[in-house]
Short mmCIF file of C-alpha atoms (C1' of nucleotides) in Angstrom, two decimals:
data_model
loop_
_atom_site.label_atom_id
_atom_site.label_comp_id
_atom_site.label_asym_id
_atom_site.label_seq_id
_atom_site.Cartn_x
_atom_site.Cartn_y
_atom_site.Cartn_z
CA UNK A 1 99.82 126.90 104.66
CA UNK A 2 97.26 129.38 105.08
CA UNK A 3 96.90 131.99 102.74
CA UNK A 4 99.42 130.38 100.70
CA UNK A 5 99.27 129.34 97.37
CA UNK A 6 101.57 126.52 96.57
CA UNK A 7 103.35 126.78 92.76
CA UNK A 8 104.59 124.04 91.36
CA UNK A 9 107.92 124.04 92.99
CA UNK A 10 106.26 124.12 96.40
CA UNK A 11 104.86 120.72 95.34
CA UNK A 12 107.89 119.36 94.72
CA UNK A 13 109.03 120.67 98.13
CA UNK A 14 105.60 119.21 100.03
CA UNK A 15 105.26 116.28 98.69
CA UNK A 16 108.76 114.72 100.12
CA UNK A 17 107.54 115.63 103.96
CA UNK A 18 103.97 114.44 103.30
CA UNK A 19 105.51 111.10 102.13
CA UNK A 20 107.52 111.31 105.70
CA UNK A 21 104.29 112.12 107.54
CA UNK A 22 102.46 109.40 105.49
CA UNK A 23 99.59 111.66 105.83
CA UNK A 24 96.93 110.88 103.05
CA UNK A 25 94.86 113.44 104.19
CA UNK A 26 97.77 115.90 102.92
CA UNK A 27 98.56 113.63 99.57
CA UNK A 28 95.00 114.39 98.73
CA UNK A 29 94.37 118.08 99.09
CA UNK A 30 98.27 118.46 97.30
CA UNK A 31 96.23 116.33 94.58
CA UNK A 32 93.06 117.90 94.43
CA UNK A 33 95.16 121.87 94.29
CA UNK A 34 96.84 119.62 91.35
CA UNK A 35 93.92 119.30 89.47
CA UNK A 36 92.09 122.37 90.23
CA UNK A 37 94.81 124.58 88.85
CA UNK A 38 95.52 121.93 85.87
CA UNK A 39 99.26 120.94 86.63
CA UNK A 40 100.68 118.58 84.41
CA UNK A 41 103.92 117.20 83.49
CA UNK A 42 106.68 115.93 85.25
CA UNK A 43 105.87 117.16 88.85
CA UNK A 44 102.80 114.59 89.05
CA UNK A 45 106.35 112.19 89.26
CA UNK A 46 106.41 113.35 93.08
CA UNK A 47 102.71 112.81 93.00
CA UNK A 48 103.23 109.32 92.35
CA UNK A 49 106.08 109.27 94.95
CA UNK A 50 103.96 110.89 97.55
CA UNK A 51 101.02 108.34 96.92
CA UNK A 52 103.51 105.55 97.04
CA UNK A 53 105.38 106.35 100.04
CA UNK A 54 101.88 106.35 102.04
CA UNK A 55 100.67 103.18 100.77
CA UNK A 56 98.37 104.51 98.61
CA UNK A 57 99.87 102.91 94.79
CA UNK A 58 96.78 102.76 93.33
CA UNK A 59 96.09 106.28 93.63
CA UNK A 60 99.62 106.37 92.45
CA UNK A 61 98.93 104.51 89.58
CA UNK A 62 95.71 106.54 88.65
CA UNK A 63 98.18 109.52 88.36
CA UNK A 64 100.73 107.55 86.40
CA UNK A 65 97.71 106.29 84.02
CA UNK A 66 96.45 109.86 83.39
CA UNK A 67 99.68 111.60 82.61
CA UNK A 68 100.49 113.09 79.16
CA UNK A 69 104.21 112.27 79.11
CA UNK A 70 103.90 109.04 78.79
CA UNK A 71 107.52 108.45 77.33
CA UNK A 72 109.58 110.26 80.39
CA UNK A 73 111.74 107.90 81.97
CA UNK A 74 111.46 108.87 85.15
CA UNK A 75 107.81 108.42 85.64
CA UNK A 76 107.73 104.92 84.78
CA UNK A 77 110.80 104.15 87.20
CA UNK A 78 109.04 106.38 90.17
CA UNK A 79 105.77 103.86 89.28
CA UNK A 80 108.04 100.88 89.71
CA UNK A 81 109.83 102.09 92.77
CA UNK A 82 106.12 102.25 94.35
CA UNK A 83 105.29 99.14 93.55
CA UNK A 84 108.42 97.55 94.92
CA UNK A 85 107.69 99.93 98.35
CA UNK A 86 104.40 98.36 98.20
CA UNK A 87 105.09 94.45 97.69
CA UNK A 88 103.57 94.22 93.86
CA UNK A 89 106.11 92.84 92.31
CA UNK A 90 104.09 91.34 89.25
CA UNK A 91 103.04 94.65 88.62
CA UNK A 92 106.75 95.89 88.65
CA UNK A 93 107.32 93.31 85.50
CA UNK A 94 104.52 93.97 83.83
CA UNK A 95 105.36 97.75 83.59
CA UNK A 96 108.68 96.72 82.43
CA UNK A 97 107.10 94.81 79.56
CA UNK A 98 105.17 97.73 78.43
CA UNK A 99 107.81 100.28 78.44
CA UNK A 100 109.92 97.61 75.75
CA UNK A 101 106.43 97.59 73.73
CA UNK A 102 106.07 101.41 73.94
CA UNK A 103 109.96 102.23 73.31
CA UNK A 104 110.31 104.01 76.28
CA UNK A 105 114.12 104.28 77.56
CA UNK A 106 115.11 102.25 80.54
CA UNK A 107 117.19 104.33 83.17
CA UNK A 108 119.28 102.83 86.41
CA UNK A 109 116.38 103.09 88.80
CA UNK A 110 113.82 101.42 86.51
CA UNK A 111 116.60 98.68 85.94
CA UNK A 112 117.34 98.62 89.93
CA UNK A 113 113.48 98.48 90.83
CA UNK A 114 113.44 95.39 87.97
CA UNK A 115 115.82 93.32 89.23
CA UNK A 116 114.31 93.91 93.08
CA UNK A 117 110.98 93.03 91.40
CA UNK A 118 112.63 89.84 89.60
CA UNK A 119 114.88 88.52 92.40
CA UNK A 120 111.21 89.03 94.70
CA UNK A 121 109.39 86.93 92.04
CA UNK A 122 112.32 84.08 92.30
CA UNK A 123 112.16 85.16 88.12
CA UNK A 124 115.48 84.37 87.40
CA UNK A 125 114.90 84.40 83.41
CA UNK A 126 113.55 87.94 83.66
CA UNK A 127 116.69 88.57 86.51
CA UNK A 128 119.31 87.24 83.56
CA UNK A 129 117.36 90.13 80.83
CA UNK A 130 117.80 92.73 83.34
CA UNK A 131 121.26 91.84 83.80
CA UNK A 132 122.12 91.86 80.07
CA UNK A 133 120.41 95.31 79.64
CA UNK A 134 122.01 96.77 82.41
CA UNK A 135 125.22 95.10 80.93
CA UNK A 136 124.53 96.67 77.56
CA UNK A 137 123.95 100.31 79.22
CA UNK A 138 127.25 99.87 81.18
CA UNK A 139 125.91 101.10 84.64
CA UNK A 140 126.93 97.60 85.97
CA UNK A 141 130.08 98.83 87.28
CA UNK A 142 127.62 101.32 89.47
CA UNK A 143 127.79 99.59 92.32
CA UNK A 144 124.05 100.61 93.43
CA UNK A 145 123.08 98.48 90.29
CA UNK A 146 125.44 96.04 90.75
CA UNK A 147 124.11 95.07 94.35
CA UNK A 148 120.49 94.40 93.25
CA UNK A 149 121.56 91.64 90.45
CA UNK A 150 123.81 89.68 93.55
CA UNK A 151 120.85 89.68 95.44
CA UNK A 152 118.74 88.63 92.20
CA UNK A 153 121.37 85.55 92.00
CA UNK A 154 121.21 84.69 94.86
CA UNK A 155 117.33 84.57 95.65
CA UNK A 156 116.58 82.72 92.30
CA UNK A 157 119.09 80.18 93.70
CA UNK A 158 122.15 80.79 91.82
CA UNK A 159 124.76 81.36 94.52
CA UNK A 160 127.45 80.65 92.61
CA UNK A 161 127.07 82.71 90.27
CA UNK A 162 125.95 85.77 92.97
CA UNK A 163 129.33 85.40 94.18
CA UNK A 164 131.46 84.94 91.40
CA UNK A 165 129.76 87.80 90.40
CA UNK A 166 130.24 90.06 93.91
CA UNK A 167 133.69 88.92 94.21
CA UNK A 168 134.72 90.84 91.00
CA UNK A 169 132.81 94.12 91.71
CA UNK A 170 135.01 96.82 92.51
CA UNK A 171 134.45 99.88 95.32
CA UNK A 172 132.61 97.14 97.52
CA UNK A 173 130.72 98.93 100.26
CA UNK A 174 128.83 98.05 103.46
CA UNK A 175 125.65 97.82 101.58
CA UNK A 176 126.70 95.59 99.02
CA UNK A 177 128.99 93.29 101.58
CA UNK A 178 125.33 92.91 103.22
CA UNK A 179 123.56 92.07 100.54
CA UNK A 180 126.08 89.35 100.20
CA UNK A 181 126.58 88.04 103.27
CA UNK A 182 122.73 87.90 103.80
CA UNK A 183 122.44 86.16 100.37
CA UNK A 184 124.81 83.30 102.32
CA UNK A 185 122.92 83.08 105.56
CA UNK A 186 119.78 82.83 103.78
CA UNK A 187 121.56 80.14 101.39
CA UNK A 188 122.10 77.95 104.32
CA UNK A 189 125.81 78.84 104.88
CA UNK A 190 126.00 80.91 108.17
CA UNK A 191 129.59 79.74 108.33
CA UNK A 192 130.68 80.88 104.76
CA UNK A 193 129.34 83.96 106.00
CA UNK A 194 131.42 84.32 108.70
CA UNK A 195 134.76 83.47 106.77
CA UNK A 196 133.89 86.39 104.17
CA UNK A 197 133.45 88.64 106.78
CA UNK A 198 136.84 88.23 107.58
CA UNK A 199 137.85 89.46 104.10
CA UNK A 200 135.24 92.03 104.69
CA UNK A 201 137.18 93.20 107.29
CA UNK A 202 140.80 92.76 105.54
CA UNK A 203 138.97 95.45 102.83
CA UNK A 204 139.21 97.93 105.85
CA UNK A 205 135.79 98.04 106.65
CA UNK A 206 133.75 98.23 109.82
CA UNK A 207 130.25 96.54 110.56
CA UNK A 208 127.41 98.80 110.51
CA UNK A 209 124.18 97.66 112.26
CA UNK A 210 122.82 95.94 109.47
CA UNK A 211 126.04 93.74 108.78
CA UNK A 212 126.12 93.22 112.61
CA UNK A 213 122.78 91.70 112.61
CA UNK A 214 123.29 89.80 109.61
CA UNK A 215 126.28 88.64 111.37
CA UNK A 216 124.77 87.73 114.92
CA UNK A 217 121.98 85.67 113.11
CA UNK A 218 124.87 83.58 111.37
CA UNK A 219 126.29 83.06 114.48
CA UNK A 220 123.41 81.81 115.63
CA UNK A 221 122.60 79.37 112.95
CA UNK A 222 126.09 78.02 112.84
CA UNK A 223 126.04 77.79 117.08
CA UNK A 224 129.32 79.79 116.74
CA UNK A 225 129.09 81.35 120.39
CA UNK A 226 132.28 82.40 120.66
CA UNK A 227 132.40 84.78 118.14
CA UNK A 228 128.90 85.93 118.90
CA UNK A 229 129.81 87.05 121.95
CA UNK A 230 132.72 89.31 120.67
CA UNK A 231 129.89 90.74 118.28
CA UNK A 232 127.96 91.37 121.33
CA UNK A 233 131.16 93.47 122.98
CA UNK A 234 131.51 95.07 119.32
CA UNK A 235 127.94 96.39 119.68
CA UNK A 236 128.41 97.81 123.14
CA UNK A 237 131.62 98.99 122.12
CA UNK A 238 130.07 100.96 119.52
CA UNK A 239 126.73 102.29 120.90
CA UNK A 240 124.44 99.35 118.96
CA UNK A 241 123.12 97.22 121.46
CA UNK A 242 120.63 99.42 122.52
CA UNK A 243 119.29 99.83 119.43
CA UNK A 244 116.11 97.44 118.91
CA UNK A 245 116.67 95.71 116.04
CA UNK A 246 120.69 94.57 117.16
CA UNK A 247 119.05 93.76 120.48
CA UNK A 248 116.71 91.38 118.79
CA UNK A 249 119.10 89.61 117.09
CA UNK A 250 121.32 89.40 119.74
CA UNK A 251 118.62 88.01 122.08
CA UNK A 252 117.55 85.45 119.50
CA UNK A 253 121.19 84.28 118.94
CA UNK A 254 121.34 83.72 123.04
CA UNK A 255 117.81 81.57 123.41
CA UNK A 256 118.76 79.12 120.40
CA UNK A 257 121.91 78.91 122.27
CA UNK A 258 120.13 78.48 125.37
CA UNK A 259 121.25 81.12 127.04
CA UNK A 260 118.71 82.51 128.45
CA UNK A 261 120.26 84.50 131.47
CA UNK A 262 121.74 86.74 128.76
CA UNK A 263 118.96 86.87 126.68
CA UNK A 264 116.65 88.24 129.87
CA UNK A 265 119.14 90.95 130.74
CA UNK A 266 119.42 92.40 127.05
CA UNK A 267 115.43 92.38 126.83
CA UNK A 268 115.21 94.09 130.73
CA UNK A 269 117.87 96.90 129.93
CA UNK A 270 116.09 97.14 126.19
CA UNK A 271 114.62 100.81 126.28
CA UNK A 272 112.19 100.66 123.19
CA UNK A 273 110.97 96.85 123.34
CA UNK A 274 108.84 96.57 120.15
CA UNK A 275 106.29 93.09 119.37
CA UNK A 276 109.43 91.73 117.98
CA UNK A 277 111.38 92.05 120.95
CA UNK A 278 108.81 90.45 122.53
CA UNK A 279 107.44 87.92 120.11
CA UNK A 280 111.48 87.30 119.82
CA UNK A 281 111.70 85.86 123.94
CA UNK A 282 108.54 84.29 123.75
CA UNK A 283 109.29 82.02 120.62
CA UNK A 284 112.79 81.29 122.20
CA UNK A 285 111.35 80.06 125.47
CA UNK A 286 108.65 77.97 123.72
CA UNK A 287 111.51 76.65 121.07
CA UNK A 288 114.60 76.38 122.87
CA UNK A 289 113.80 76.79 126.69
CA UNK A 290 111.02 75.91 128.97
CA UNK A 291 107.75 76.63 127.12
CA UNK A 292 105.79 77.80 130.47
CA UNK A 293 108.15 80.82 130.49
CA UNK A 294 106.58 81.78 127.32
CA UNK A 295 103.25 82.14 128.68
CA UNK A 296 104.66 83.93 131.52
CA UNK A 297 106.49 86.30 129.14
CA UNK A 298 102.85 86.72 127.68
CA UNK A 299 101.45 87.44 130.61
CA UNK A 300 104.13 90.40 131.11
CA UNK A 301 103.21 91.27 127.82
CA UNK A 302 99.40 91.71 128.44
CA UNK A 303 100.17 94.20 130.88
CA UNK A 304 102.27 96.47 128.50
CA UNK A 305 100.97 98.38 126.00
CA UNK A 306 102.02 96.35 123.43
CA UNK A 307 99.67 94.62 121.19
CA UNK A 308 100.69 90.74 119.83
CA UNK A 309 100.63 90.36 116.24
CA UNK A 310 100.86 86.37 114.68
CA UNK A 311 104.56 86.02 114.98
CA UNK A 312 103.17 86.12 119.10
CA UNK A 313 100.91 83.27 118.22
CA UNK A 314 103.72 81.02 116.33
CA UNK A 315 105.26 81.17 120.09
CA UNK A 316 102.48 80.12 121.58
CA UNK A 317 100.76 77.79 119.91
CA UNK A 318 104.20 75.84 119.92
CA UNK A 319 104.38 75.63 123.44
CA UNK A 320 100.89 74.85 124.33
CA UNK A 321 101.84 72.10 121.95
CA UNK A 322 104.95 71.26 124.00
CA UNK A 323 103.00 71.41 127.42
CA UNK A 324 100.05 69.57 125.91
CA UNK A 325 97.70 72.80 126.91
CA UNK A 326 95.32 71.10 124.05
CA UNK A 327 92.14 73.43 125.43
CA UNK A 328 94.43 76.34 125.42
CA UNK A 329 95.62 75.65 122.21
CA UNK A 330 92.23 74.61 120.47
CA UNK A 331 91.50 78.03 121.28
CA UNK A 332 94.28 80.47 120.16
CA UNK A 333 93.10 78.16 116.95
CA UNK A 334 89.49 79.32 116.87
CA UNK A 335 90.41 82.54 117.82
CA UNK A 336 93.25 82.50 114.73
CA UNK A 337 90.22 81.12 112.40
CA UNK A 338 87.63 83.19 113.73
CA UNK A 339 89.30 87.09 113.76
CA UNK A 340 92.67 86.65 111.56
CA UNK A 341 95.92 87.85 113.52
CA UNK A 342 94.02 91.01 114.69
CA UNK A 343 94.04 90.69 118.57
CA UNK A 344 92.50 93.17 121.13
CA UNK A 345 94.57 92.99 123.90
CA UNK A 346 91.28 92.77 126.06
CA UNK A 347 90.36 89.52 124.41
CA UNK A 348 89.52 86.42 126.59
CA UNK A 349 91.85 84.13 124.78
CA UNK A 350 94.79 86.69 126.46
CA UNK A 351 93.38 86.22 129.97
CA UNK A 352 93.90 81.81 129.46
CA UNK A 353 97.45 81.49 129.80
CA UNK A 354 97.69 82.64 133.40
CA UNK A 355 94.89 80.06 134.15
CA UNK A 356 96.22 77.42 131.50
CA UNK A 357 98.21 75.57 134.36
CA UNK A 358 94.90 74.71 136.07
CA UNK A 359 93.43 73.59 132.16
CA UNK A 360 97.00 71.50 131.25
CA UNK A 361 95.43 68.53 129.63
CA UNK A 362 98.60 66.43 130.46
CA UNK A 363 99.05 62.85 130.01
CA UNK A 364 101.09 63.37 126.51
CA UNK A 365 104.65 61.55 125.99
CA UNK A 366 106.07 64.71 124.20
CA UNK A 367 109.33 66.47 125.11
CA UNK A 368 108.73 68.05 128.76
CA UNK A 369 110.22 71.55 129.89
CA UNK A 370 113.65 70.40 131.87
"C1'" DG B 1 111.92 114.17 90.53
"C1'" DT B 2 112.92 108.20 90.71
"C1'" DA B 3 117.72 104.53 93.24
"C1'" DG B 4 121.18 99.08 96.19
"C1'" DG B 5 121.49 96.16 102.59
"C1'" DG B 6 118.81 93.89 108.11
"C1'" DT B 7 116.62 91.34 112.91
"C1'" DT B 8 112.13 87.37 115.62
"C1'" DA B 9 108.74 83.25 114.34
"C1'" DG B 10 107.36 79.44 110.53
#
DNA sequence: GTAGGGTTAG
């Protein structure tokens, strides 16, 4: 960028790849060039974007605050769609309220990023009003909007009407056949799931990874093992099962079926094994399997570069419960109490579980690995 | 310029 001088339409170029690169560093000299040359108006929108995209929505919000077009449409739903990237959904509501009090004009992504915000909240009375105004500005037969309020439904517990509701929708896609099958697992019916996929399928269309995972994990709740398994042949059939995230769910869907041979080879010939991957083996040992694998597993685990997070911890705090490793335990506790979920890999309370089978306080009556 | 879907554990 050297010994260029960025115009406004250069910002609106930058500030896309800066949000990629999540680089605050480069958000804040594109801000401070901003100010120093006194741009204003609607390109601060990618500001707040930019801000948003790298975590930073306050900043983002600073911007928004200070604008002078305080009645463009756009800026408000680019403020909302950061705070829905960022997890403030109260403040998504609030802004809401404040554009009906100020008169500004609602648009499809402020009504989108509303019902996401609503359906987060479990608000199902503020769901219903976004609903009715997206009713009353007809986008509801935009399927982009349409997807959101089924989710909304179905979150805020209203399943039936989520599905009456997706089952009329015309120009279903793969993301809004996902959004609906999810809504079902999540509901409790894994099976119901499964059924509707074969309509899914009747429509002509093919799984994507995120239906397949969906999928896998409704196998998996409803012990359907058969048809998990042709999912599994599906996803080498078409390239998925080396991707991480299918991988997971497969691997999951074999330890709470207690099949653990399978679930070892998938996690061996996994390339890119994330802390889910392994978090993922070690909480199926410890839940479904013999819980002094999962220490074992943590042991391999020490010696990759991989740091555990707490979903590590659920695993093994659950099976020094199982194997009655109270001195183990009492200390993954302290350790929990004392620095939060932020391990160093180096810590002491990582060197125990090789040792813990010279520590196992014993004598307990609870279920025993097999 | 802003915009709808996912996996582990609990």
């Amino acid at each position: 960028m050297e010994g260029v001088e960025p115009d406004t339409v250069s910002i609106l170029n930058l500030a896309p790849a800066v949000s990629r690169l999540e680089d605050i560093g480069c958000c804040k000299s594109i801000h401070g060039y901003v100010i120093r040359r006194s741009i204003c108006g609607v390109v601060l929108n990618s500001l707040i974007d930019m801000y948003s995209k790298c975590g930073e929505v306050h900043l983002a919000r600073r911007i928004f605050d200070r604008m002078q077009v305080m009645d463009d449409d756009v800026s408000w739903a680019t403020m909302m769609a950061g705070y829905v990237q960022n997890g403030c959904y109260f403040e998504v509501l609030q802004l809401l309220d404040k554009m009906r009090y100020k008169n500004v004009k609602t648009n499809k992504v402020s009504v989108i990023n509303a019902l996401l915000a609503a359906a987060e909240m479990r608000d199902l009375e503020r769901g219903v009003e976004v609903h009715n105004c997206a009713l009353q500005m007809g986008i509801l037969s935009d399927i982009v909007v349409a997807t959101p309020v089924v989710s909304m439904y179905a979150k805020c517990g209203e399943l039936k009407k989520a599905k009456e509701l997706f089952l009329s929708l015309e120009g279903r896609d793969l993301v809004a056949w996902s959004a609906f099958l999810l809504a079902l697992v999540q509901a409790g019916y894994p099976g119901e799931a499964l059924s509707m996929f074969q309509e899914m399928q009747h429509e002509g269309l093919k799984p994507d990874k995120v239906i397949l995972t969906i999928l896998v994990s409704a196998c998996a709740k409803s012990s359907n093992l058969r048809l998990g398994k042709s999912m599994h042949c599906y996803a080498i059939k078409a390239d998925m099962e080396s991707d991480t995230s299918t991988g997971t769910t497969l691997m999951s869907m074999y330890t709470r079926l207690e099949l653990f041979t399978y679930a070892i080879t998938l996690f061996n010939r996994m390339q890119n094994k994330d802390v889910v991957v392994w978090n993922t083996l070690i909480n199926g040992f410890a839940k479904y399997g013999d819980p002094r694998l999962a220490l074992e597993v943590l042991h391999r685990l020490q010696l990759s570069e991989i740091q555990p997070d707490s979903g590590t911890m659920v695993g093994l705090i659950s099976a020094c419960a199982i194997l009655d490793y109270l001195d183990l335990g009492t200390c993954l506790h302290g350790s929990i109490e004392k620095r939060g979920f932020e391990f160093d890999i180096h810590s002491p309370v990582f060197a125990l579980p090789s040792m813990c089978c010279y520590t196992a306080a014993g004598g307990g009556n609870r279920k025993k690995p097999r």
